[in-house]
Amino acid sequence: MTQYVYRFGGGVSDGGAGDKNLLGGKGANLDGMAAIGLPVPPGFTITTAMCTRYYDEGEVFPDSLRDEVANGIAHIEAVTGKRFGDAADPLLVSVRSGARVSMPGMMDTVLNLGLNDQTVEGLAASSGDARFAWDSYRRFIQMYADVVLELDHGSFEEALEIAKEDKGFYLDTELTAQDLRSLVGSYKALVEEQWGKPFPQDVHDQLWGAVGAVFGSWQSERAKVYRRLNNIPGDWGTAVNVQAMVFGNMGETSATGVAFTRDPATGENAYYGEFLINAQGEDVVAGIRTPQYLTKAARERANAKPLSMEEAMPDVYGQLANVFNILETHYRDMQDIEFTVERGKLWMLQTRSGKRTAKAALKIAVDMAEQGLITREEAVARVDPAALDQLLHPTLDPAAVRDVLAKGLPASPGAASGIAVFDSDTAEKRAEMGESVILVRMETSPEDIHGMHAAKGILTARGGMTSHAAVVARGMGRPCVSGAGNVAIDSKEGVFRVGGREVREGEVITIDGSSGEVMFGEVATVQPELSGDFGTLMVWADAARRMKVRANAETPADCRIARDFGAEGVGLCRTEHMFFEAGRITAVRQMILAEDEAGRRAALAKLLPEQRADFKGIFEVMAGLPVTIRLLDPPLHEFLPTEESDFADVAEAAGVGIDILKRRAAELHEFNPMLGHRGCRLGVTYPEIYEMQARAIFEAACDLNDSPIPEVMVPLVGTRRELELMKEVIDRTAEAVFAERGKRITYLVGTMIELPRAALMAGEIAEVGAFFSFGTNDLTQTTLGVSRDDASRFLTQYVDKGIYAQDPFVSLDIDGVGQLVQLAAERGRATRPDIKLGICGEHGGDPASIHFCERVGLDYVSASPYRVPIARLAAAQAALRKG
Ligand code: PEP
Ligand code: MG
C-alpha cells in the first residue's frame, strides 16, 4: 500500500528527507534538519501524491489516510508527552502547505490547531499564562475562519480593532487575558452568524478541515496565477505538514523570526533577518508590528533604537548563529529560515534555499566557491542567467535632480519610473496599453501578483524587508520600496499624500529600490557598472562554455557595448538599419524610385561611401573577431513613406514627382510582405544592390590593417541556386576590389536558414555556403505559419490554453522548429563537415533555446548586446549540464 504519511522529529524519521517531490520542500527539509540533530518540533508530512489522489478522486480522502494520520498524531504525542484534545495539557499543532518549490504566501496555513473551549483552559493552566492561551485561541479562530471556513476576514480584524479601541490600546500585545477571552466570544459569535454553525470544537474535525483547506489552496486562483507565471506544473500538488506548535507568544523570553544566512539583497556574508518578541510567525510577515533587527551591526547601520536579537537575547542568538553555520554547510547554499523561541529555547520551523537578487546570487555563488563550499562549476550553475537582467537594469543618475517625496525600505534593487496606480487590475490594464506603471499599495498580498508583474516597480506603505511585497518583488526582479510609513494612501480616491504633497493616479513618480527613495516625476537613470563578482563568475562560465557568443549589432557603439559584455564577434549585422539614417534615406529612395539599372546604380554610388564607413567603424571595434554582415533583407516599400502628409517632402527630396512616388509605392505594396519581395529575392532581381554592399564590405576590410574576417550572409535563401547566384555576385565583387587595391583578404559567404525549405535542402545549400546562421525569427514564422508581427493578438490565449508552452518567438519551439534546426545542422555537416553553425534569431539570447543549441552542437549563439552576458552564462550551464 502506498505510504502517504511520513513522520519526522524526536529521533524518528520515515526517511523522506531527500525527496522534495514527495514531501514538498518544507517537509523534506524539516526531516533533513531533524536528521542532522537540529531542534525541530516533531510532526508528519502528508505527501504531494496524496494531494494528486485527493483531486483525482473528487476531493475526498481515502479511509487508509485516517489511520496513517492517527499514527502521525500518536508520534507527535509520544515525543511531546501531550495529547491532542486533552483538556488538561493539550497538544496543539500547525498545519502548513509545502509544495516542491516554494510559492511564498500562495497557500494556506493554520496555527494553534487543537484549541477549543476546554483545551484553552488546559493550556492556560499548563502554561501558567492565561493571556497566552486566550491569545492563541483567538488567533486560531481568526485563522481557521479565514482559511478553512472562508468567512469574511475583515469582520474579524474589525472586532480586534474595536476591542483595542474600547481600551484605548494601540498594540495587540496590550490586550489582557480577559480582553482576549471576550474577543474569543465575539469571534465565535461571528463564526456562528456567518457560517450558520458554531465554531468546531472537535479537534479531529478541526484537523481534517485544515488539511482539506491546505490541499484546496493548491487550486486557488492566486496559486494558479503564480504557477503560470513561474512555470510550475499544476499536477505537482502540495504536501501538508502537521507539526507540534511551539510558541513565540509566551511572553518576553519568547519570539519568532525569519532570517537569511546571508544578505539576500546584496549577498554580503552576514546574518540577516528580523524578529518580534512575544509574537507568532504571521505577525512578522504581515508587517503590522515593525520587526527588530537580528544583528547589532544591522541595527546600528539602520540607526534603529529597539535592541537587536544579538543584544536582547544573546544566548538564543548564539544558538541561532550556530544553526546558520550548520545549515549552510549541510545544504551548501544560502538558507531562508523561520524560527521560534519558546521561553528561551530555539526551534527551527523551516529552511529552504533563499530567494535572492541577481547581485546577491552572484556574490553568494562566487563567495561560496572561494570558501570551498561549492565548486566553480556549481557556482556557474547556480546563477539564473535570466536574473542577470536585473544587474543590467539602469540605476538613478547621481547627478539628476531628485524631488524626494518619501523614504521607505530598499526592498528590491533597481530604479523605475511610471505613473502611480493604486490597484492591481488598473496596473495590469494600463500596462497593457503600453504605459509604465508603479503599483502603489498599502501592502501587497498574493492577490496583487498580476499587478506586480505588470508594474515597473512597487511601492508599499506598510511591511518590512521580508513582507510579501519585498519577497515577491525581489523574486520578480522588480524594483520595490516597502514600508514607506508616512505615505498616506487613499486608493478609493486614487491619491497618496505625503508631507503636505499629493500624487494622483496617472502622475509620474520614480522609485529607487536600492535606496528606498520615492521621488516625484521622472528621474534620469544611468546604465549599471558590473561588479567584480560578475567578472569572476563570467570568467568561470567562459571556462566551462563550448559555444561562442556573438552579438547582433549594427553600429560601432552597439558593437563596443557588445564587446565590453564579452561578445566574441558579430553574429548579425542587419544592414537595412543603416539605410534609415538621415542623409542616406534619400539616396535609398532614389534607388528604389529609379526607372532602370543605371538610375539605381547612380543612387547606389552615393550610398557606397556611407556603407563603407559603416563597415569600417564596425570592423575597427571588432578587430580580430568575426563579423557576419547580412545583405539587404526587408521589402523595399518599408523605405517609402506611408503617410499622405510625407509624400510631398519625400518626392521633393528624391527629385521625383509626387505622382511617381505614389505610383511606385502602390506598385511595391504587398499583401504579405514577409513572404514577398524581400531577402535574397531583392539580390536576385537587383544584383547591383548586393554588389554595392559587397563592395563596401571588401573596401572597408582592405582599408584596414587589422580587419576581421567578414562573413557575408545572404538572407531568406530557400534554394541552392539562389545562394549560388548571390555568391557569384559577391565573389566577383571581391575579386574586383582585391585587384583595385592590390590586396586580398579572407572572407566567407554563407546563408541564413530561415525557411523550412532551406532547412530541408541544407545538404545541397551547404555545397555553396560556408556557414549557416539560423534566423529563427523567420524560421518560426514560416514553420508555424504565424506572422511575427501580428501574433500578439492571439498568442497570449494560445499560451494560456496550453497550445504553445511559451511564446515561440521568445523561446524556441524545440519540438517543431527545433527539428528543422537539428536536421539542417546534420545535413549541412554531412556535406561540409567544417561548416560554421550559429543562431541569430531572438532565441540566441534565451537560456532555454541556448540549451537546445548546445545539444544540437551549434558553434555559436548571437544575442543583442545586453543579453550577451546572459547568453555566456546560459551557454556555460548548457555545456556543464551536457558534460
Ligand atoms: C531571423 O529571421 O531570425 C533574423 C535574425 O532575421 P530578422 O529578424 O532580421 O528577420
Ligand atoms: Mg529573418
mmCIF file of C-alpha atoms in Angstrom, residues 526-831:
data_model
loop_
_atom_site.group_PDB
_atom_site.id
_atom_site.type_symbol
_atom_site.label_atom_id
_atom_site.label_comp_id
_atom_site.label_asym_id
_atom_site.label_seq_id
_atom_site.Cartn_x
_atom_site.Cartn_y
_atom_site.Cartn_z
ATOM 1 C CA VAL A 526 22.368 55.511 -15.815
ATOM 2 C CA GLN A 527 23.497 52.138 -17.022
ATOM 3 C CA PRO A 528 24.887 49.835 -14.356
ATOM 4 C CA GLU A 529 28.528 49.025 -13.728
ATOM 5 C CA LEU A 530 29.103 45.358 -13.322
ATOM 6 C CA SER A 531 30.726 44.154 -10.121
ATOM 7 C CA GLY A 532 33.944 42.222 -9.697
ATOM 8 C CA ASP A 533 31.883 39.157 -8.822
ATOM 9 C CA PHE A 534 30.192 39.406 -12.171
ATOM 10 C CA GLY A 535 33.554 39.390 -13.918
ATOM 11 C CA THR A 536 34.786 36.465 -11.825
ATOM 12 C CA LEU A 537 31.716 34.346 -12.492
ATOM 13 C CA MET A 538 31.875 35.183 -16.189
ATOM 14 C CA VAL A 539 35.497 34.008 -16.343
ATOM 15 C CA TRP A 540 34.436 30.724 -14.731
ATOM 16 C CA ALA A 541 31.482 30.494 -17.111
ATOM 17 C CA ASP A 542 33.711 31.107 -20.106
ATOM 18 C CA ALA A 543 35.994 28.301 -18.958
ATOM 19 C CA ALA A 544 33.043 25.920 -18.911
ATOM 20 C CA ARG A 545 31.495 27.074 -22.177
ATOM 21 C CA ARG A 546 31.881 25.363 -25.563
ATOM 22 C CA MET A 547 29.752 27.582 -27.801
ATOM 23 C CA LYS A 548 30.937 31.035 -28.733
ATOM 24 C CA VAL A 549 28.722 34.012 -28.041
ATOM 25 C CA ARG A 550 28.351 36.762 -30.571
ATOM 26 C CA ALA A 551 26.172 39.866 -30.725
ATOM 27 C CA ASN A 552 23.526 41.184 -33.052
ATOM 28 C CA ALA A 553 24.765 44.728 -33.613
ATOM 29 C CA GLU A 554 24.867 47.217 -36.443
ATOM 30 C CA THR A 555 26.600 50.317 -35.123
ATOM 31 C CA PRO A 556 30.107 50.774 -33.759
ATOM 32 C CA ALA A 557 28.531 51.915 -30.447
ATOM 33 C CA ASP A 558 26.464 48.729 -30.114
ATOM 34 C CA CYS A 559 29.491 46.685 -31.082
ATOM 35 C CA ARG A 560 31.517 48.392 -28.352
ATOM 36 C CA ILE A 561 28.875 47.557 -25.720
ATOM 37 C CA ALA A 562 28.713 44.004 -27.012
ATOM 38 C CA ARG A 563 32.472 43.631 -26.887
ATOM 39 C CA ASP A 564 32.569 45.028 -23.361
ATOM 40 C CA PHE A 565 29.980 42.439 -22.393
ATOM 41 C CA GLY A 566 32.231 39.748 -23.829
ATOM 42 C CA ALA A 567 30.853 39.206 -27.328
ATOM 43 C CA GLU A 568 33.238 37.179 -29.470
ATOM 44 C CA GLY A 569 32.125 38.605 -32.776
ATOM 45 C CA VAL A 570 29.080 39.954 -34.557
ATOM 46 C CA GLY A 571 26.602 37.235 -35.480
ATOM 47 C CA LEU A 572 24.205 39.507 -37.293
ATOM 48 C CA CYS A 573 24.689 42.984 -38.670
ATOM 49 C CA ARG A 574 21.354 43.985 -40.201
ATOM 50 C CA THR A 575 22.454 46.383 -42.915
ATOM 51 C CA GLU A 576 18.995 47.822 -43.556
ATOM 52 C CA HIS A 577 19.152 49.683 -40.244
ATOM 53 C CA MET A 578 21.937 51.774 -41.727
ATOM 54 C CA PHE A 579 19.745 52.763 -44.639
ATOM 55 C CA PHE A 580 17.353 54.656 -42.430
ATOM 56 C CA GLU A 581 19.915 57.147 -41.234
ATOM 57 C CA ALA A 582 19.298 60.756 -42.089
ATOM 58 C CA GLY A 583 21.324 61.736 -45.115
ATOM 59 C CA ARG A 584 21.103 58.351 -46.791
ATOM 60 C CA ILE A 585 17.437 57.557 -46.781
ATOM 61 C CA THR A 586 17.051 59.958 -49.692
ATOM 62 C CA ALA A 587 19.628 58.056 -51.737
ATOM 63 C CA VAL A 588 17.904 54.809 -50.799
ATOM 64 C CA ARG A 589 14.606 56.213 -52.036
ATOM 65 C CA GLN A 590 16.198 57.447 -55.238
ATOM 66 C CA MET A 591 17.478 53.928 -55.772
ATOM 67 C CA ILE A 592 14.008 52.495 -55.264
ATOM 68 C CA LEU A 593 12.330 55.094 -57.443
ATOM 69 C CA ALA A 594 14.836 54.754 -60.284
ATOM 70 C CA GLU A 595 13.296 53.535 -63.518
ATOM 71 C CA ASP A 596 16.247 51.402 -64.601
ATOM 72 C CA GLU A 597 19.511 49.807 -63.530
ATOM 73 C CA ALA A 598 21.535 52.859 -64.482
ATOM 74 C CA GLY A 599 19.378 55.021 -62.232
ATOM 75 C CA ARG A 600 19.709 52.537 -59.391
ATOM 76 C CA ARG A 601 23.466 52.362 -59.823
ATOM 77 C CA ALA A 602 23.715 56.138 -59.642
ATOM 78 C CA ALA A 603 21.862 56.196 -56.327
ATOM 79 C CA LEU A 604 23.813 53.210 -55.005
ATOM 80 C CA ALA A 605 27.047 55.030 -55.813
ATOM 81 C CA LYS A 606 26.005 57.707 -53.307
ATOM 82 C CA LEU A 607 25.400 55.029 -50.680
ATOM 83 C CA LEU A 608 28.683 53.202 -51.235
ATOM 84 C CA PRO A 609 30.983 55.534 -49.258
ATOM 85 C CA GLU A 610 28.465 55.667 -46.411
ATOM 86 C CA GLN A 611 28.225 51.876 -46.204
ATOM 87 C CA ARG A 612 31.982 51.530 -46.427
ATOM 88 C CA ALA A 613 32.335 53.924 -43.478
ATOM 89 C CA ASP A 614 29.724 51.906 -41.529
ATOM 90 C CA PHE A 615 31.633 48.693 -42.005
ATOM 91 C CA LYS A 616 34.974 50.292 -41.267
ATOM 92 C CA GLY A 617 33.623 51.543 -37.954
ATOM 93 C CA ILE A 618 32.349 48.110 -37.036
ATOM 94 C CA PHE A 619 35.487 46.302 -38.213
ATOM 95 C CA GLU A 620 37.649 48.627 -36.147
ATOM 96 C CA VAL A 621 35.722 47.905 -32.958
ATOM 97 C CA MET A 622 35.569 44.188 -33.663
ATOM 98 C CA ALA A 623 39.211 43.868 -34.751
ATOM 99 C CA GLY A 624 40.363 40.274 -34.602
ATOM 100 C CA LEU A 625 36.834 38.874 -34.308
ATOM 101 C CA PRO A 626 34.464 37.529 -36.965
ATOM 102 C CA VAL A 627 31.713 39.811 -38.240
ATOM 103 C CA THR A 628 28.696 38.465 -40.099
ATOM 104 C CA ILE A 629 27.105 41.041 -42.343
ATOM 105 C CA ARG A 630 23.728 40.302 -43.768
ATOM 106 C CA LEU A 631 22.912 41.803 -47.125
ATOM 107 C CA LEU A 632 19.703 43.779 -47.528
ATOM 108 C CA ASP A 633 16.631 41.883 -46.334
ATOM 109 C CA PRO A 634 13.379 43.880 -45.982
ATOM 110 C CA PRO A 635 10.957 44.591 -48.807
ATOM 111 C CA LEU A 636 11.681 47.941 -50.427
ATOM 112 C CA HIS A 637 8.322 49.503 -49.613
ATOM 113 C CA GLU A 638 9.494 49.741 -45.998
ATOM 114 C CA PHE A 639 11.746 52.592 -47.076
ATOM 115 C CA LEU A 640 8.954 54.633 -48.666
ATOM 116 C CA PRO A 641 6.572 56.916 -46.779
ATOM 117 C CA THR A 642 3.072 55.753 -45.886
ATOM 118 C CA GLU A 643 1.565 58.981 -44.576
ATOM 119 C CA GLU A 644 -0.065 61.229 -47.178
ATOM 120 C CA SER A 645 1.483 64.238 -45.444
ATOM 121 C CA ASP A 646 5.014 62.905 -46.056
ATOM 122 C CA PHE A 647 4.690 62.267 -49.780
ATOM 123 C CA ALA A 648 5.384 65.807 -50.942
ATOM 124 C CA ASP A 649 8.574 66.233 -48.899
ATOM 125 C CA VAL A 650 9.935 62.841 -49.866
ATOM 126 C CA ALA A 651 9.173 63.379 -53.544
ATOM 127 C CA GLU A 652 10.958 66.700 -53.483
ATOM 128 C CA ALA A 653 13.996 65.350 -51.647
ATOM 129 C CA ALA A 654 14.262 62.430 -54.050
ATOM 130 C CA GLY A 655 13.841 64.740 -57.001
ATOM 131 C CA VAL A 656 10.799 62.964 -58.475
ATOM 132 C CA GLY A 657 7.196 63.960 -58.951
ATOM 133 C CA ILE A 658 4.758 63.110 -56.208
ATOM 134 C CA ASP A 659 2.727 61.019 -58.671
ATOM 135 C CA ILE A 660 5.756 58.883 -59.493
ATOM 136 C CA LEU A 661 6.400 58.351 -55.801
ATOM 137 C CA LYS A 662 2.800 57.335 -55.174
ATOM 138 C CA ARG A 663 2.723 55.026 -58.168
ATOM 139 C CA ARG A 664 5.911 53.298 -57.102
ATOM 140 C CA ALA A 665 4.640 52.950 -53.534
ATOM 141 C CA ALA A 666 1.457 51.352 -54.894
ATOM 142 C CA GLU A 667 3.486 49.011 -57.118
ATOM 143 C CA LEU A 668 5.564 47.890 -54.198
ATOM 144 C CA HIS A 669 2.577 47.267 -51.960
ATOM 145 C CA GLU A 670 2.393 43.634 -50.890
ATOM 146 C CA PHE A 671 -0.339 41.653 -49.194
ATOM 147 C CA ASN A 672 2.126 39.621 -47.240
ATOM 148 C CA PRO A 673 5.468 41.418 -47.275
ATOM 149 C CA MET A 674 7.021 38.774 -45.038
ATOM 150 C CA LEU A 675 6.597 36.295 -47.899
ATOM 151 C CA GLY A 676 7.096 38.805 -50.662
ATOM 152 C CA HIS A 677 9.854 40.601 -52.482
ATOM 153 C CA ARG A 678 12.464 40.527 -49.751
ATOM 154 C CA GLY A 679 15.634 38.744 -48.681
ATOM 155 C CA CYS A 680 17.801 37.339 -51.445
ATOM 156 C CA ARG A 681 14.890 37.893 -53.828
ATOM 157 C CA LEU A 682 15.997 41.532 -53.843
ATOM 158 C CA GLY A 683 19.510 40.444 -54.668
ATOM 159 C CA VAL A 684 18.324 38.145 -57.455
ATOM 160 C CA THR A 685 16.227 40.866 -59.075
ATOM 161 C CA TYR A 686 18.517 43.830 -58.325
ATOM 162 C CA PRO A 687 22.018 42.303 -58.052
ATOM 163 C CA GLU A 688 23.512 45.802 -58.102
ATOM 164 C CA ILE A 689 22.243 46.353 -54.535
ATOM 165 C CA TYR A 690 24.151 43.371 -53.159
ATOM 166 C CA GLU A 691 27.091 44.279 -55.357
ATOM 167 C CA MET A 692 27.278 47.732 -53.748
ATOM 168 C CA GLN A 693 27.060 46.221 -50.266
ATOM 169 C CA ALA A 694 29.717 43.606 -51.003
ATOM 170 C CA ARG A 695 31.980 46.294 -52.424
ATOM 171 C CA ALA A 696 31.514 48.418 -49.284
ATOM 172 C CA ILE A 697 32.424 45.407 -47.130
ATOM 173 C CA PHE A 698 35.549 44.461 -49.076
ATOM 174 C CA GLU A 699 36.776 48.024 -49.494
ATOM 175 C CA ALA A 700 36.390 48.628 -45.770
ATOM 176 C CA ALA A 701 38.243 45.402 -44.955
ATOM 177 C CA CYS A 702 41.051 46.216 -47.400
ATOM 178 C CA ASP A 703 41.409 49.706 -45.930
ATOM 179 C CA LEU A 704 42.230 48.292 -42.501
ATOM 180 C CA ASN A 705 45.397 46.575 -41.398
ATOM 181 C CA ASP A 706 43.659 44.519 -38.784
ATOM 182 C CA SER A 707 40.403 43.607 -40.435
ATOM 183 C CA PRO A 708 38.158 40.923 -39.001
ATOM 184 C CA ILE A 709 37.174 38.083 -41.299
ATOM 185 C CA PRO A 710 33.976 39.305 -42.980
ATOM 186 C CA GLU A 711 31.246 36.686 -43.259
ATOM 187 C CA VAL A 712 28.886 37.830 -45.969
ATOM 188 C CA MET A 713 25.444 36.446 -45.290
ATOM 189 C CA VAL A 714 22.580 36.077 -47.730
ATOM 190 C CA PRO A 715 19.091 36.212 -46.200
ATOM 191 C CA LEU A 716 15.964 34.168 -46.865
ATOM 192 C CA VAL A 717 17.531 31.596 -49.124
ATOM 193 C CA GLY A 718 15.321 28.635 -49.983
ATOM 194 C CA THR A 719 17.243 27.024 -52.852
ATOM 195 C CA ARG A 720 20.828 26.231 -53.691
ATOM 196 C CA ARG A 721 20.578 28.222 -56.908
ATOM 197 C CA GLU A 722 19.673 31.464 -55.099
ATOM 198 C CA LEU A 723 22.778 31.233 -52.975
ATOM 199 C CA GLU A 724 24.887 30.284 -55.969
ATOM 200 C CA LEU A 725 23.742 33.368 -57.885
ATOM 201 C CA MET A 726 24.384 35.656 -54.926
ATOM 202 C CA LYS A 727 27.761 34.079 -54.214
ATOM 203 C CA GLU A 728 28.793 34.788 -57.817
ATOM 204 C CA VAL A 729 27.947 38.471 -57.338
ATOM 205 C CA ILE A 730 29.855 38.604 -54.051
ATOM 206 C CA ASP A 731 32.915 36.703 -55.303
ATOM 207 C CA ARG A 732 33.084 38.739 -58.499
ATOM 208 C CA THR A 733 32.912 41.967 -56.477
ATOM 209 C CA ALA A 734 35.588 40.706 -54.096
ATOM 210 C CA GLU A 735 37.954 39.931 -56.969
ATOM 211 C CA ALA A 736 37.354 43.355 -58.469
ATOM 212 C CA VAL A 737 38.111 45.128 -55.171
ATOM 213 C CA PHE A 738 41.195 42.969 -54.497
ATOM 214 C CA ALA A 739 42.515 43.786 -57.960
ATOM 215 C CA GLU A 740 41.923 47.512 -57.450
ATOM 216 C CA ARG A 741 43.555 47.535 -54.004
ATOM 217 C CA GLY A 742 46.315 45.073 -54.802
ATOM 218 C CA LYS A 743 45.422 43.157 -51.637
ATOM 219 C CA ARG A 744 43.472 40.037 -50.755
ATOM 220 C CA ILE A 745 41.601 39.329 -47.582
ATOM 221 C CA THR A 746 39.945 36.171 -46.341
ATOM 222 C CA TYR A 747 36.172 36.145 -46.318
ATOM 223 C CA LEU A 748 33.312 33.665 -46.189
ATOM 224 C CA VAL A 749 29.985 33.543 -47.957
ATOM 225 C CA GLY A 750 27.122 31.821 -46.197
ATOM 226 C CA THR A 751 23.420 31.950 -45.680
ATOM 227 C CA MET A 752 20.692 32.273 -43.165
ATOM 228 C CA ILE A 753 18.433 29.296 -42.641
ATOM 229 C CA GLU A 754 15.034 30.918 -42.177
ATOM 230 C CA LEU A 755 12.755 28.904 -44.417
ATOM 231 C CA PRO A 756 11.653 25.293 -43.945
ATOM 232 C CA ARG A 757 12.831 24.511 -47.475
ATOM 233 C CA ALA A 758 16.279 25.805 -46.669
ATOM 234 C CA ALA A 759 16.413 23.527 -43.636
ATOM 235 C CA LEU A 760 15.265 20.527 -45.657
ATOM 236 C CA MET A 761 17.686 21.248 -48.507
ATOM 237 C CA ALA A 762 20.556 22.166 -46.190
ATOM 238 C CA GLY A 763 22.700 19.381 -47.642
ATOM 239 C CA GLU A 764 22.677 20.982 -51.094
ATOM 240 C CA ILE A 765 22.859 24.536 -49.827
ATOM 241 C CA ALA A 766 25.966 23.669 -47.825
ATOM 242 C CA GLU A 767 27.724 22.841 -51.108
ATOM 243 C CA VAL A 768 27.715 26.605 -51.745
ATOM 244 C CA GLY A 769 27.589 28.253 -48.312
ATOM 245 C CA ALA A 770 30.476 28.063 -45.846
ATOM 246 C CA PHE A 771 28.230 28.836 -42.882
ATOM 247 C CA PHE A 772 24.626 28.703 -41.760
ATOM 248 C CA SER A 773 23.074 31.128 -39.327
ATOM 249 C CA PHE A 774 19.660 30.067 -38.125
ATOM 250 C CA GLY A 775 17.281 33.007 -38.447
ATOM 251 C CA THR A 776 14.800 31.512 -36.052
ATOM 252 C CA ASN A 777 12.557 34.572 -36.071
ATOM 253 C CA ASP A 778 11.618 33.942 -39.665
ATOM 254 C CA LEU A 779 12.015 30.191 -39.344
ATOM 255 C CA THR A 780 9.448 30.228 -36.536
ATOM 256 C CA GLN A 781 7.149 32.433 -38.554
ATOM 257 C CA THR A 782 7.379 30.296 -41.654
ATOM 258 C CA THR A 783 7.264 26.929 -39.905
ATOM 259 C CA LEU A 784 4.341 27.781 -37.666
ATOM 260 C CA GLY A 785 2.626 29.861 -40.330
ATOM 261 C CA VAL A 786 2.286 32.552 -37.674
ATOM 262 C CA SER A 787 3.070 36.145 -38.592
ATOM 263 C CA ARG A 788 5.679 37.528 -36.226
ATOM 264 C CA ASP A 789 4.128 40.981 -36.405
ATOM 265 C CA ASP A 790 0.504 40.054 -35.836
ATOM 266 C CA ALA A 791 0.743 37.106 -33.481
ATOM 267 C CA SER A 792 0.359 39.095 -30.274
ATOM 268 C CA ARG A 793 -3.385 39.326 -30.918
ATOM 269 C CA PHE A 794 -3.867 35.678 -30.101
ATOM 270 C CA LEU A 795 -0.591 34.450 -28.652
ATOM 271 C CA THR A 796 -1.459 35.155 -25.020
ATOM 272 C CA GLN A 797 -4.535 32.996 -25.327
ATOM 273 C CA TYR A 798 -2.540 30.329 -27.112
ATOM 274 C CA VAL A 799 -0.134 30.212 -24.200
ATOM 275 C CA ASP A 800 -2.924 30.360 -21.601
ATOM 276 C CA LYS A 801 -4.687 27.458 -23.283
ATOM 277 C CA GLY A 802 -1.512 25.423 -23.409
ATOM 278 C CA ILE A 803 -1.367 25.330 -27.219
ATOM 279 C CA TYR A 804 2.158 26.693 -27.025
ATOM 280 C CA ALA A 805 4.107 26.208 -23.799
ATOM 281 C CA GLN A 806 5.591 29.663 -24.283
ATOM 282 C CA ASP A 807 5.628 32.428 -26.851
ATOM 283 C CA PRO A 808 7.504 30.663 -29.679
ATOM 284 C CA PHE A 809 9.112 33.943 -30.726
ATOM 285 C CA VAL A 810 10.694 34.242 -27.293
ATOM 286 C CA SER A 811 11.652 30.656 -26.541
ATOM 287 C CA LEU A 812 12.308 28.324 -29.441
ATOM 288 C CA ASP A 813 9.602 25.811 -30.304
ATOM 289 C CA ILE A 814 12.026 22.972 -29.788
ATOM 290 C CA ASP A 815 9.560 20.219 -30.741
ATOM 291 C CA GLY A 816 8.720 21.761 -34.085
ATOM 292 C CA VAL A 817 11.125 24.432 -35.308
ATOM 293 C CA GLY A 818 13.871 22.707 -33.316
ATOM 294 C CA GLN A 819 13.575 19.627 -35.544
ATOM 295 C CA LEU A 820 14.269 21.739 -38.608
ATOM 296 C CA VAL A 821 17.303 23.313 -36.949
ATOM 297 C CA GLN A 822 18.646 19.923 -35.974
ATOM 298 C CA LEU A 823 18.007 18.417 -39.367
ATOM 299 C CA ALA A 824 19.627 21.338 -41.199
ATOM 300 C CA ALA A 825 22.659 21.139 -38.901
ATOM 301 C CA GLU A 826 23.022 17.421 -39.604
ATOM 302 C CA ARG A 827 22.550 17.733 -43.349
ATOM 303 C CA GLY A 828 24.833 20.760 -43.567
ATOM 304 C CA ARG A 829 27.578 18.949 -41.683
ATOM 305 C CA ALA A 830 27.171 15.823 -43.791
ATOM 306 C CA THR A 831 28.047 17.859 -46.875
#
